[in-house]
Amino acid sequence: MTTTLPDKTLLLDDTASLRAAARFVREHDSAALLPLLLPGLGGPDLQALAGQCRFTHAGLLLFPPDAESLRAQLAGCGLTVDTPAQPSVVVRERLARRHRRDPAELDVQILRPQVHGCGGELRAVEVFALTVPPHSGLEPIAAYERTRQHEAHLAFEIERPQTLALRGLCAILVRHGAWPDGGGYNPHEDGTVLYFTLPADAACDYRRLELYARGDHRDTLAAHLDPDARRDARQPAETLLHLLTGAWTTQALTAFARLGLPDAMDTRTACRIEDLARLTGTDPRSLAVLLRYLVMLGAVTRTPDPTLATAHEQQVEQVEQEEFRLTELGALLRADTPGSMRPLALMYGGPFYRSFSGLDHAVRTGQPAFDRIFGENHFDHFARDPELASLFDRSMAASSRMFQPLPAHPVIAAAAQAPAPATVVDIAGGNGELLGLLLTAHPHLRGVLLERPHAVEAARHRLDASGCGLRCDYRAGDFADVPSGGDVYVLSRVLHDWDDDRCREILRHCARAMPAHADLLVVERLLPVDDSPSLATAWDLHMLCNVGGRERRADHYARLFAESGLQLVGHSPLPLDAHVLHARRAAAPDPVVRRS
């Protein structure tokens, strides 16, 4: 059973999110819900959690313009609140840290309209409300949080919150794949909140779980928030060993994809080792070793639960009797699944994996390790091998989920509504994944794709297949060949490939080609201004090692724009830690004026 939230586009609608949360709370109970959240949970651990933790509510963050609007929205969803709102200390502090704001700027309140569960018991929808007046400086926070849904969670209250029992329940959650993710003590309610991120293969689209304990449990909270405690009190040498084996994880996932195992499995029915080995031409015992490792990664699950085996079965290895089932995470490595990430696995476990063996050379010299390992830069190397070039283009398209919100971007929406057909120019647009998404969403738009000759042909086939080919022109060329006269120009994951001088050169080509009314959208990952975890920080190392490029902060891009005859209008978040930066020609008198 998989329980899902609405389509991601609906999550941008506060009312749809509210209705979905209320429906979820009405339909689920503790004992059935916990194994969905923690796959593999059973036996004494399930009994302990279900016996002491009561499912109480689903939580979400809304952004009303004022208190009256929030009450009207609740009433429209059939939810009534009889108690006054209370300040939310925990969520306010989390938002302040995430967006680097003064907590005093963030008026976050809690309301808990009650609903009846499937057995008639009283539960609630926990509504965090950040008041966002129209045209206020808080609107970017609302846009970001609606996309990411950081505060959406499912909550369980501990019936008897004694310190020893509380710590034991936290240990069970961690043992079954949940990961500590903050928390706090709210003096207004005299309650302690412990947040966890759920494992990747949880059969539910809520990604966070809350344990709520009445009273002041800040000693347990301190251990929960301590990074060293989150490593299960491992010794430094053990922690380092876990980090050093990260290369094994990459190769295990790559081998899983390369051997075609995800395509031979599914998420509903478990497969026996001997059947999988026969289908994939692999050695049964060796295959079992790989799959057991992949269980730890959450790519597959093993059934039946090995902890339920008899003593004799534990002593006598019966590989052929073992059964494994694909998880939703592992299904992303199937060749035929929408949004498949298999090409990324083959690329990161192939050429890019080899190049990282020379990372010390890149750090010592500032020159890409890829060039040293392969004798040429990665663009020339891939262009020389059609199969490798195709894999690279497909690996870029495998991250296309970051593009999903772009058709609704104000710049694209305005172009689509212009009286005369507007043109989107996708510069270095790969196989046309992004351009096809925009043209499919907006039938009145036209497109131009600029790419290398082999990529142009791949894009032509893709866009023809999607029914957009008749509205698209193709240009084989370099950045100096950016076509003029477009209405919207797109540079997606291009600038991070290059140093600042080359970026300025590319941006100047764009500025020269852009009419005065045109917009430029740049899709990149942005480095955080602090040391908070970010995919951009990891990709910064990847760019250093493989292409000699770099990730940048927003203010760095603003300088590059300014030095190239452009100005940064703003930026907004996208999935997979990406952002879209909006720029216009610096000579434009008013960035909000659109073509008529």
Coordinates of C-alpha atoms in Angstrom, one line a residue:
M1 CA 0.0 0.0 0.0
T2 CA 1.4 3.4 -0.9
T3 CA -0.2 6.5 0.4
T4 CA 0.4 9.6 -1.5
L5 CA -0.1 13.3 -1.3
P6 CA -1.7 15.1 -4.3
D7 CA 0.3 15.8 -7.4
K8 CA 3.2 18.2 -6.7
T9 CA 1.5 21.0 -8.6
L10 CA -1.4 20.8 -6.2
L11 CA 1.0 21.1 -3.2
L12 CA 1.6 24.7 -4.3
D13 CA -2.1 25.3 -3.4
D14 CA -2.5 25.7 0.4
T15 CA -6.1 24.6 0.2
A16 CA -5.3 21.3 -1.6
S17 CA -2.6 20.5 0.9
L18 CA -5.0 21.2 3.8
R19 CA -7.7 18.9 2.3
A20 CA -5.1 16.2 1.7
A21 CA -3.8 16.3 5.2
A22 CA -7.3 16.1 6.7
R23 CA -8.2 13.1 4.5
F24 CA -4.9 11.3 5.5
V25 CA -5.6 11.8 9.2
R26 CA -9.2 10.4 8.9
E27 CA -8.0 7.3 7.0
H28 CA -5.0 5.9 9.0
D29 CA -4.3 4.4 12.4
S30 CA -1.1 3.9 14.3
A31 CA -0.5 0.2 14.0
A32 CA -1.1 0.1 10.2
L33 CA 0.7 3.4 9.5
L34 CA 4.0 2.7 11.3
P35 CA 5.2 -0.2 9.0
L36 CA 4.4 2.0 6.0
L37 CA 6.7 4.7 7.4
L38 CA 9.4 2.3 8.5
P39 CA 9.6 -0.6 6.0
G40 CA 10.7 -3.8 7.7
L41 CA 9.4 -2.8 11.1
G42 CA 7.9 -5.7 12.9
G43 CA 8.1 -7.9 16.0
P44 CA 8.9 -6.4 19.3
D45 CA 10.0 -3.0 17.8
L46 CA 6.6 -2.6 16.1
Q47 CA 4.8 -3.6 19.4
A48 CA 6.9 -1.1 21.4
L49 CA 6.2 1.8 19.0
A50 CA 2.5 1.0 18.4
G51 CA 2.0 0.4 22.1
Q52 CA 3.5 3.7 23.3
C53 CA 3.0 6.0 20.3
R54 CA -0.4 7.3 19.2
F55 CA -1.0 8.8 15.7
T56 CA -2.3 12.3 16.5
H57 CA -2.1 14.5 13.5
A58 CA -0.6 15.5 10.1
G59 CA 1.1 18.8 10.1
L60 CA 1.7 21.4 7.3
L61 CA 2.7 25.0 6.9
L62 CA 0.4 27.5 5.3
F63 CA 0.9 31.1 4.2
P64 CA -2.3 33.2 4.7
P65 CA -2.2 36.9 4.2
D66 CA -4.0 37.4 7.6
A67 CA -5.8 35.6 10.4
E68 CA -9.2 36.1 8.9
S69 CA -8.2 34.5 5.6
L70 CA -6.8 31.5 7.4
R71 CA -10.0 30.9 9.3
A72 CA -12.0 31.2 6.1
Q73 CA -9.7 28.7 4.4
L74 CA -10.1 26.2 7.3
A75 CA -13.9 26.6 7.2
G76 CA -13.8 25.9 3.4
C77 CA -12.2 22.6 4.1
G78 CA -14.7 21.7 6.8
L79 CA -12.3 22.3 9.7
T80 CA -13.2 24.4 12.7
V81 CA -11.0 25.7 15.5
D82 CA -12.4 26.4 19.0
T83 CA -9.1 27.4 20.7
P84 CA -6.9 30.4 20.1
A85 CA -3.7 30.1 18.0
Q86 CA -0.5 29.6 19.9
P87 CA 3.0 30.8 18.8
S88 CA 5.2 28.2 17.2
V89 CA 8.7 28.4 18.6
V90 CA 10.1 25.3 16.9
V91 CA 8.9 26.0 13.3
R92 CA 9.7 29.7 13.6
E93 CA 13.3 28.9 14.6
R94 CA 13.6 26.3 11.8
L95 CA 12.4 28.9 9.2
A96 CA 14.7 31.5 10.6
R97 CA 17.7 29.2 10.3
R98 CA 16.7 28.0 6.8
H99 CA 16.2 31.5 5.4
R100 CA 18.7 33.4 7.6
R101 CA 16.0 35.7 9.0
D102 CA 15.5 37.2 12.4
P103 CA 12.9 35.0 14.2
A104 CA 11.1 38.2 15.3
E105 CA 10.2 38.8 11.6
L106 CA 8.3 35.5 11.3
D107 CA 4.9 35.4 12.9
V108 CA 4.2 31.7 13.0
Q109 CA 1.1 30.4 14.8
I110 CA -0.2 26.9 15.5
L111 CA -3.9 25.9 15.1
R112 CA -5.1 22.3 15.6
P113 CA -8.6 21.8 14.0
Q114 CA -9.9 18.4 15.1
V115 CA -11.0 15.6 12.9
H116 CA -12.2 12.0 13.7
G117 CA -10.0 9.1 12.8
C118 CA -11.1 5.9 11.1
G119 CA -12.1 4.4 14.5
G120 CA -13.9 7.5 15.7
E121 CA -11.0 8.8 17.9
L122 CA -10.2 12.5 18.0
R123 CA -7.2 13.6 16.0
A124 CA -6.1 16.9 14.4
V125 CA -4.6 18.7 11.5
E126 CA -1.7 20.7 12.9
V127 CA -1.6 23.9 10.9
F128 CA 1.5 26.1 11.1
A129 CA 0.5 29.5 9.7
L130 CA 3.2 32.0 8.6
T131 CA 1.4 35.3 7.9
V132 CA 2.6 36.6 4.5
P133 CA 1.0 39.9 3.6
P134 CA 0.7 40.6 -0.1
H135 CA 3.9 42.1 -1.7
S136 CA 5.8 41.6 1.5
G137 CA 9.4 40.4 1.7
L138 CA 8.2 37.1 3.0
E139 CA 6.8 35.9 -0.3
P140 CA 10.1 34.2 -1.4
I141 CA 9.9 32.2 1.8
A142 CA 6.4 31.1 1.0
A143 CA 7.3 30.1 -2.6
Y144 CA 10.3 28.1 -1.4
E145 CA 8.5 26.3 1.4
R146 CA 5.5 25.4 -0.8
T147 CA 7.9 23.7 -3.2
R148 CA 9.9 21.9 -0.6
Q149 CA 7.3 21.0 2.0
H150 CA 9.9 20.9 4.7
E151 CA 7.4 21.2 7.5
A152 CA 4.9 18.6 6.3
H153 CA 5.0 15.7 8.8
L154 CA 3.1 13.0 10.6
A155 CA 3.0 13.1 14.4
F156 CA 2.8 10.5 17.1
E157 CA 2.4 11.4 20.8
I158 CA 4.1 9.3 23.4
E159 CA 1.6 8.1 25.9
R160 CA 4.1 7.8 28.9
P161 CA 7.0 10.1 28.1
Q162 CA 9.6 8.9 30.6
T163 CA 13.2 9.6 29.8
L164 CA 14.3 6.0 29.4
A165 CA 11.3 5.0 27.3
L166 CA 11.6 8.1 25.1
R167 CA 15.2 7.4 24.3
G168 CA 14.4 3.8 23.6
L169 CA 11.7 4.7 21.1
C170 CA 14.1 7.1 19.4
A171 CA 16.6 4.3 19.1
I172 CA 14.0 2.0 17.4
L173 CA 13.2 4.7 14.8
V174 CA 16.9 5.2 14.0
R175 CA 17.5 1.4 13.8
H176 CA 14.8 1.2 11.2
G177 CA 16.1 4.0 8.9
A178 CA 14.7 7.2 10.4
W179 CA 17.2 10.0 10.8
P180 CA 17.2 12.7 13.5
D181 CA 16.2 16.1 11.9
G182 CA 15.8 18.7 14.6
G183 CA 13.3 19.5 17.2
G184 CA 12.7 21.8 20.1
Y185 CA 10.9 22.6 23.4
N186 CA 7.8 24.8 23.3
P187 CA 7.4 26.6 26.6
H188 CA 3.9 27.9 25.6
E189 CA 2.7 24.3 25.5
D190 CA 5.2 22.7 27.8
G191 CA 5.9 20.1 25.1
T192 CA 9.1 18.6 23.5
V193 CA 9.1 17.8 19.8
L194 CA 11.6 15.4 18.1
Y195 CA 11.7 15.4 14.3
F196 CA 13.0 12.5 12.1
T197 CA 13.4 12.2 8.4
L198 CA 11.8 9.0 7.2
P199 CA 13.7 6.4 5.1
A200 CA 13.8 6.8 1.4
D201 CA 11.6 3.7 0.8
A202 CA 8.8 4.7 3.1
A203 CA 5.5 3.9 1.4
C204 CA 4.2 7.4 2.0
D205 CA 5.0 10.8 0.5
Y206 CA 5.3 12.5 3.9
R207 CA 9.0 12.6 4.5
R208 CA 9.2 13.6 8.2
L209 CA 7.9 12.1 11.4
E210 CA 7.4 13.9 14.7
L211 CA 7.5 12.4 18.2
Y212 CA 5.7 14.6 20.7
A213 CA 6.2 14.2 24.4
R214 CA 4.4 16.3 27.0
G215 CA 6.7 18.1 29.4
D216 CA 10.3 19.3 29.4
H217 CA 12.6 16.7 27.9
R218 CA 15.5 18.9 26.9
D219 CA 18.1 16.3 28.0
T220 CA 16.7 13.8 25.5
L221 CA 16.4 16.7 22.9
A222 CA 20.1 17.6 23.4
A223 CA 21.1 14.0 22.6
H224 CA 18.8 13.9 19.6
L225 CA 20.3 17.1 18.2
D226 CA 23.9 16.1 18.9
P227 CA 25.6 15.1 15.6
D228 CA 27.8 12.6 17.5
A229 CA 24.8 11.0 19.0
R230 CA 23.3 10.7 15.5
R231 CA 26.2 8.4 14.6
D232 CA 25.0 5.8 17.3
A233 CA 28.0 6.8 19.5
R234 CA 30.4 5.3 17.0
Q235 CA 34.1 5.7 17.7
P236 CA 36.0 8.0 15.2
A237 CA 37.7 5.1 13.5
E238 CA 34.3 3.4 12.9
T239 CA 32.8 6.6 11.6
L240 CA 35.8 7.1 9.2
L241 CA 35.4 3.5 7.9
H242 CA 31.8 4.2 7.1
L243 CA 32.8 7.3 5.2
L244 CA 35.7 5.6 3.3
T245 CA 33.3 2.9 2.0
G246 CA 31.2 5.5 0.1
A247 CA 32.9 4.4 -3.1
W248 CA 31.4 0.9 -2.6
T249 CA 28.0 2.4 -2.5
T250 CA 28.4 4.1 -5.8
Q251 CA 29.7 0.9 -7.5
A252 CA 27.0 -1.2 -5.9
L253 CA 24.2 1.0 -7.3
T254 CA 26.0 1.2 -10.7
A255 CA 26.4 -2.6 -10.9
F256 CA 22.7 -3.0 -9.9
A257 CA 21.8 -0.8 -12.8
R258 CA 24.3 -2.1 -15.3
L259 CA 23.3 -5.8 -14.7
G260 CA 19.7 -4.9 -15.4
L261 CA 18.5 -6.0 -12.0
P262 CA 16.0 -3.2 -11.4
D263 CA 14.3 -4.1 -14.7
A264 CA 14.1 -7.8 -13.7
M265 CA 12.4 -6.8 -10.3
D266 CA 9.3 -4.9 -9.3
T267 CA 8.0 -3.1 -6.2
R268 CA 5.0 -5.4 -5.6
T269 CA 6.3 -9.0 -5.9
A270 CA 9.5 -10.5 -4.3
C271 CA 11.8 -12.4 -6.5
R272 CA 13.9 -15.5 -5.6
I273 CA 17.7 -15.3 -6.0
E274 CA 17.8 -18.2 -8.3
D275 CA 15.2 -16.7 -10.6
L276 CA 17.0 -13.3 -10.6
A277 CA 20.3 -14.9 -11.3
R278 CA 18.9 -16.8 -14.3
L279 CA 17.2 -13.7 -15.7
T280 CA 20.3 -11.6 -15.4
G281 CA 23.1 -14.1 -16.0
T282 CA 24.7 -13.7 -12.6
D283 CA 26.1 -16.0 -10.0
P284 CA 23.4 -16.7 -7.3
R285 CA 25.7 -16.4 -4.3
S286 CA 27.4 -13.2 -5.5
L287 CA 24.1 -11.7 -6.4
A288 CA 22.8 -12.4 -2.9
V289 CA 25.9 -10.5 -1.5
L290 CA 25.2 -7.5 -3.7
L291 CA 21.5 -7.4 -2.9
R292 CA 22.1 -7.7 0.9
Y293 CA 24.3 -4.6 0.6
L294 CA 21.6 -2.8 -1.4
V295 CA 19.1 -3.6 1.4
M296 CA 21.2 -1.3 3.6
L297 CA 21.0 1.4 1.0
G298 CA 17.2 1.2 0.7
A299 CA 17.3 0.1 -3.0
V300 CA 15.7 -3.3 -2.3
T301 CA 14.0 -5.0 0.7
R302 CA 14.5 -8.6 1.7
T303 CA 11.6 -10.9 2.5
P304 CA 10.7 -12.6 4.6
D305 CA 12.2 -10.6 7.5
P306 CA 15.5 -12.4 8.2
T307 CA 15.1 -11.7 11.9
L308 CA 12.1 -14.2 11.9
A309 CA 14.2 -17.1 10.6
T310 CA 14.6 -20.2 12.7
A311 CA 17.9 -21.1 14.3
H312 CA 18.5 -23.9 11.7
E313 CA 17.9 -21.5 8.8
Q314 CA 20.3 -19.0 10.3
Q315 CA 23.0 -21.6 10.5
V316 CA 22.5 -23.1 7.1
E317 CA 22.8 -20.7 4.2
Q318 CA 20.0 -21.3 1.7
V319 CA 20.7 -18.6 -0.9
E320 CA 18.2 -19.9 -3.4
Q321 CA 15.4 -19.3 -0.9
E322 CA 16.2 -15.7 -0.3
E323 CA 13.7 -13.2 -1.9
F324 CA 14.1 -9.5 -2.6
R325 CA 11.7 -6.8 -3.7
L326 CA 12.5 -3.5 -5.4
T327 CA 11.8 -0.3 -3.5
E328 CA 10.6 3.0 -5.0
L329 CA 14.2 4.3 -4.6
G330 CA 15.6 1.3 -6.5
A331 CA 12.8 1.6 -9.1
L332 CA 14.4 4.9 -10.2
L333 CA 17.2 2.8 -11.7
R334 CA 14.9 1.0 -14.1
A335 CA 15.5 1.8 -17.7
D336 CA 11.8 2.2 -18.5
T337 CA 10.6 4.2 -15.5
P338 CA 9.6 7.9 -16.0
G339 CA 12.4 10.1 -14.8
S340 CA 14.8 7.1 -14.7
M341 CA 18.1 7.9 -13.0
R342 CA 19.9 4.9 -14.6
P343 CA 22.0 7.1 -16.9
L344 CA 23.3 9.0 -13.9
A345 CA 24.3 5.8 -12.2
L346 CA 26.2 4.6 -15.3
M347 CA 27.9 8.0 -15.6
Y348 CA 28.8 8.5 -12.0
G349 CA 29.9 4.9 -11.7
G350 CA 31.8 5.1 -15.0
P351 CA 33.8 8.0 -16.5
F352 CA 33.2 10.4 -13.6
Y353 CA 34.1 7.7 -11.1
R354 CA 37.4 7.1 -12.8
S355 CA 38.2 10.8 -12.8
F356 CA 37.8 11.1 -9.1
S357 CA 40.8 8.9 -8.6
G358 CA 42.8 12.0 -9.7
L359 CA 41.0 14.5 -7.3
D360 CA 44.3 15.2 -5.5
H361 CA 45.8 16.3 -8.9
A362 CA 42.9 18.7 -9.4
V363 CA 43.3 20.2 -5.9
R364 CA 47.0 20.5 -6.2
T365 CA 47.1 22.1 -9.7
G366 CA 43.6 23.6 -10.2
Q367 CA 43.3 21.5 -13.4
P368 CA 40.5 19.0 -14.0
A369 CA 41.5 15.4 -13.1
F370 CA 39.3 14.2 -16.1
D371 CA 41.8 15.8 -18.6
R372 CA 44.7 14.0 -16.9
I373 CA 43.0 10.6 -16.7
F374 CA 41.5 10.6 -20.2
G375 CA 44.0 12.8 -22.1
E376 CA 41.4 15.4 -23.2
N377 CA 38.6 17.5 -21.7
H378 CA 35.3 15.7 -21.1
F379 CA 33.3 17.6 -23.8
D380 CA 35.8 16.4 -26.5
H381 CA 36.1 13.0 -25.0
F382 CA 32.3 12.4 -25.0
A383 CA 31.9 13.9 -28.5
R384 CA 34.4 11.4 -29.9
D385 CA 32.3 8.5 -28.6
P386 CA 28.6 8.6 -29.8
E387 CA 27.5 6.0 -27.2
L388 CA 29.2 7.9 -24.4
A389 CA 27.8 11.3 -25.7
S390 CA 24.3 9.8 -25.7
L391 CA 24.8 8.5 -22.2
F392 CA 25.9 12.0 -21.0
D393 CA 22.9 13.7 -22.6
R394 CA 20.6 11.1 -21.1
S395 CA 22.2 11.5 -17.7
M396 CA 21.6 15.3 -17.9
A397 CA 18.0 14.6 -18.7
A398 CA 17.7 12.2 -15.8
S399 CA 17.7 15.2 -13.4
S400 CA 14.8 16.7 -15.3
R401 CA 12.5 16.7 -12.2
M402 CA 14.3 19.9 -11.3
F403 CA 12.5 21.5 -14.3
Q404 CA 9.0 20.6 -13.3
P405 CA 8.0 24.0 -11.8
L406 CA 9.5 26.0 -14.7
P407 CA 6.4 26.0 -17.0
A408 CA 4.7 28.0 -14.2
H409 CA 7.5 30.5 -13.8
P410 CA 6.1 34.1 -14.3
V411 CA 8.5 34.7 -17.2
I412 CA 7.3 31.6 -19.1
A413 CA 3.7 32.2 -18.2
A414 CA 3.8 35.8 -19.5
A415 CA 5.5 34.7 -22.7
A416 CA 2.8 32.0 -23.2
Q417 CA 0.0 34.6 -22.8
A418 CA 1.5 37.2 -25.2
P419 CA -0.7 38.1 -28.1
A420 CA 1.9 37.1 -30.7
P421 CA 3.6 33.6 -30.4
A422 CA 6.7 34.1 -28.2
T423 CA 9.9 32.2 -28.8
V424 CA 12.0 30.4 -26.1
V425 CA 15.7 29.9 -27.0
D426 CA 17.3 27.0 -25.2
I427 CA 21.1 27.5 -25.3
A428 CA 23.1 24.3 -25.1
G429 CA 19.7 22.5 -24.5
G430 CA 21.0 19.0 -24.7
N431 CA 18.4 16.5 -25.9
G432 CA 15.6 19.0 -25.6
E433 CA 14.2 17.7 -22.3
L434 CA 13.6 21.2 -20.9
L435 CA 12.4 22.8 -24.1
G436 CA 10.0 20.0 -24.7
L437 CA 8.5 20.4 -21.2
L438 CA 7.9 24.1 -21.8
L439 CA 6.5 23.7 -25.3
T440 CA 4.2 20.9 -24.2
A441 CA 2.9 22.9 -21.3
H442 CA 2.3 26.0 -23.5
P443 CA 1.0 25.2 -27.0
H444 CA 1.4 28.8 -28.2
L445 CA 5.1 29.0 -27.5
R446 CA 7.7 28.4 -30.2
G447 CA 11.2 27.1 -29.5
V448 CA 14.8 27.3 -30.8
L449 CA 17.4 24.8 -29.6
L450 CA 21.1 25.6 -30.0
E451 CA 23.5 22.6 -29.5
R452 CA 26.3 20.5 -30.9
P453 CA 25.4 18.7 -34.1
H454 CA 25.0 15.2 -32.6
A455 CA 22.8 16.6 -29.8
V456 CA 20.7 18.6 -32.2
E457 CA 19.7 15.4 -34.0
A458 CA 18.8 13.7 -30.7
A459 CA 16.7 16.7 -29.6
R460 CA 15.0 16.7 -33.0
H461 CA 13.9 13.1 -32.5
R462 CA 12.8 13.7 -29.0
L463 CA 10.8 16.8 -29.7
D464 CA 9.2 15.3 -32.8
A465 CA 8.1 12.3 -30.7
S466 CA 6.6 14.6 -28.1
G467 CA 4.6 16.4 -30.7
C468 CA 6.5 19.7 -30.4
G469 CA 8.8 19.4 -33.4
L470 CA 6.7 21.6 -35.7
R471 CA 7.1 24.5 -33.3
C472 CA 10.8 24.2 -32.9
D473 CA 13.8 25.3 -34.9
Y474 CA 17.3 23.9 -34.5
R475 CA 20.7 25.5 -34.7
A476 CA 24.0 23.6 -34.7
G477 CA 26.7 25.8 -33.2
D478 CA 28.5 27.2 -30.2
F479 CA 27.8 30.0 -27.7
A480 CA 28.8 32.6 -30.2
D481 CA 25.9 31.5 -32.4
V482 CA 23.1 32.4 -29.9
P483 CA 20.2 33.4 -32.2
S484 CA 18.8 36.9 -31.8
G485 CA 15.1 37.9 -31.6
G486 CA 13.9 35.5 -28.9
D487 CA 11.6 36.4 -26.1
V488 CA 12.9 34.1 -23.4
Y489 CA 16.5 32.7 -23.3
V490 CA 17.4 29.7 -21.2
L491 CA 20.8 28.6 -19.9
S492 CA 20.3 25.4 -17.9
R493 CA 23.3 23.9 -16.1
V494 CA 25.7 25.5 -18.5
L495 CA 27.5 28.2 -16.5
H496 CA 28.7 25.9 -13.8
D497 CA 30.8 24.1 -16.5
W498 CA 33.1 27.2 -17.0
D499 CA 35.3 29.6 -15.2
D500 CA 34.3 33.2 -14.7
D501 CA 35.9 34.5 -17.9
R502 CA 34.1 32.0 -20.1
C503 CA 30.9 32.6 -18.2
R504 CA 31.1 36.4 -18.9
E505 CA 31.8 35.6 -22.6
I506 CA 28.7 33.3 -22.8
L507 CA 26.5 35.9 -21.0
R508 CA 27.7 38.7 -23.3
H509 CA 26.7 36.5 -26.3
C510 CA 23.3 36.2 -24.7
A511 CA 23.0 39.9 -23.9
R512 CA 23.9 40.9 -27.5
A513 CA 21.3 38.5 -28.9
M514 CA 18.5 39.5 -26.5
P515 CA 16.0 42.2 -27.6
A516 CA 15.3 44.8 -25.0
H517 CA 12.1 43.1 -23.7
A518 CA 13.7 39.6 -23.5
D519 CA 14.3 37.6 -20.3
L520 CA 17.1 35.2 -19.4
L521 CA 16.5 32.2 -17.1
V522 CA 19.6 30.5 -15.7
V523 CA 19.1 27.1 -14.0
E524 CA 21.9 26.3 -11.6
R525 CA 22.6 25.1 -8.0
L526 CA 23.5 27.9 -5.6
L527 CA 26.1 27.5 -3.0
P528 CA 24.8 28.2 0.5
V529 CA 26.2 31.3 2.3
D530 CA 26.9 29.2 5.4
D531 CA 28.1 25.6 5.9
S532 CA 24.6 24.0 5.7
P533 CA 24.4 20.8 3.7
S534 CA 23.8 21.3 0.1
L535 CA 24.0 19.4 -3.2
A536 CA 25.7 22.4 -4.6
T537 CA 28.6 21.9 -2.3
A538 CA 29.0 18.3 -3.6
W539 CA 28.6 19.4 -7.2
D540 CA 31.3 22.1 -6.7
L541 CA 33.8 19.3 -6.0
H542 CA 32.5 17.4 -9.0
M543 CA 32.9 20.4 -11.3
L544 CA 36.5 21.0 -10.0
C545 CA 37.4 17.4 -10.7
N546 CA 35.7 16.9 -14.0
V547 CA 35.3 20.0 -16.1
G548 CA 37.2 22.8 -14.3
G549 CA 34.0 24.7 -13.6
R550 CA 32.4 25.6 -10.3
E551 CA 29.1 26.2 -8.5
R552 CA 28.5 29.8 -7.2
R553 CA 26.5 31.8 -4.8
A554 CA 23.7 34.1 -5.9
D555 CA 25.7 37.2 -5.4
H556 CA 28.5 35.8 -7.5
Y557 CA 26.1 35.2 -10.4
A558 CA 24.8 38.8 -9.9
R559 CA 28.3 40.1 -10.4
L560 CA 28.8 38.0 -13.6
F561 CA 25.5 39.3 -14.9
A562 CA 26.4 42.9 -14.2
E563 CA 29.8 42.5 -15.9
S564 CA 28.1 41.1 -19.0
G565 CA 25.5 43.8 -19.5
L566 CA 22.7 42.1 -17.6
Q567 CA 21.1 42.5 -14.2
L568 CA 19.7 39.9 -11.8
V569 CA 16.0 40.4 -11.2
G570 CA 15.6 37.6 -8.7
H571 CA 15.8 33.9 -8.1
S572 CA 13.6 31.1 -6.8
P573 CA 14.1 27.5 -5.7
L574 CA 13.6 24.4 -7.8
P575 CA 13.6 20.7 -6.9
L576 CA 17.0 18.8 -6.3
D577 CA 18.5 21.9 -4.6
A578 CA 18.5 23.9 -7.9
H579 CA 17.4 27.5 -8.5
V580 CA 16.3 29.5 -11.4
L581 CA 17.9 33.0 -11.7
H582 CA 16.0 35.6 -13.7
A583 CA 18.0 38.3 -15.5
R584 CA 17.3 41.0 -18.0
R585 CA 19.5 43.4 -20.1
A586 CA 20.8 46.1 -17.9
A587 CA 19.5 48.7 -20.3
A588 CA 15.9 47.7 -19.7
P589 CA 14.1 50.7 -18.0
D590 CA 11.7 48.6 -15.9
P591 CA 12.1 44.9 -15.3
V592 CA 8.3 44.4 -14.7
V593 CA 7.2 45.9 -18.0
R594 CA 6.2 43.1 -20.4
R595 CA 5.8 43.2 -24.2
S596 CA 2.4 44.2 -25.4

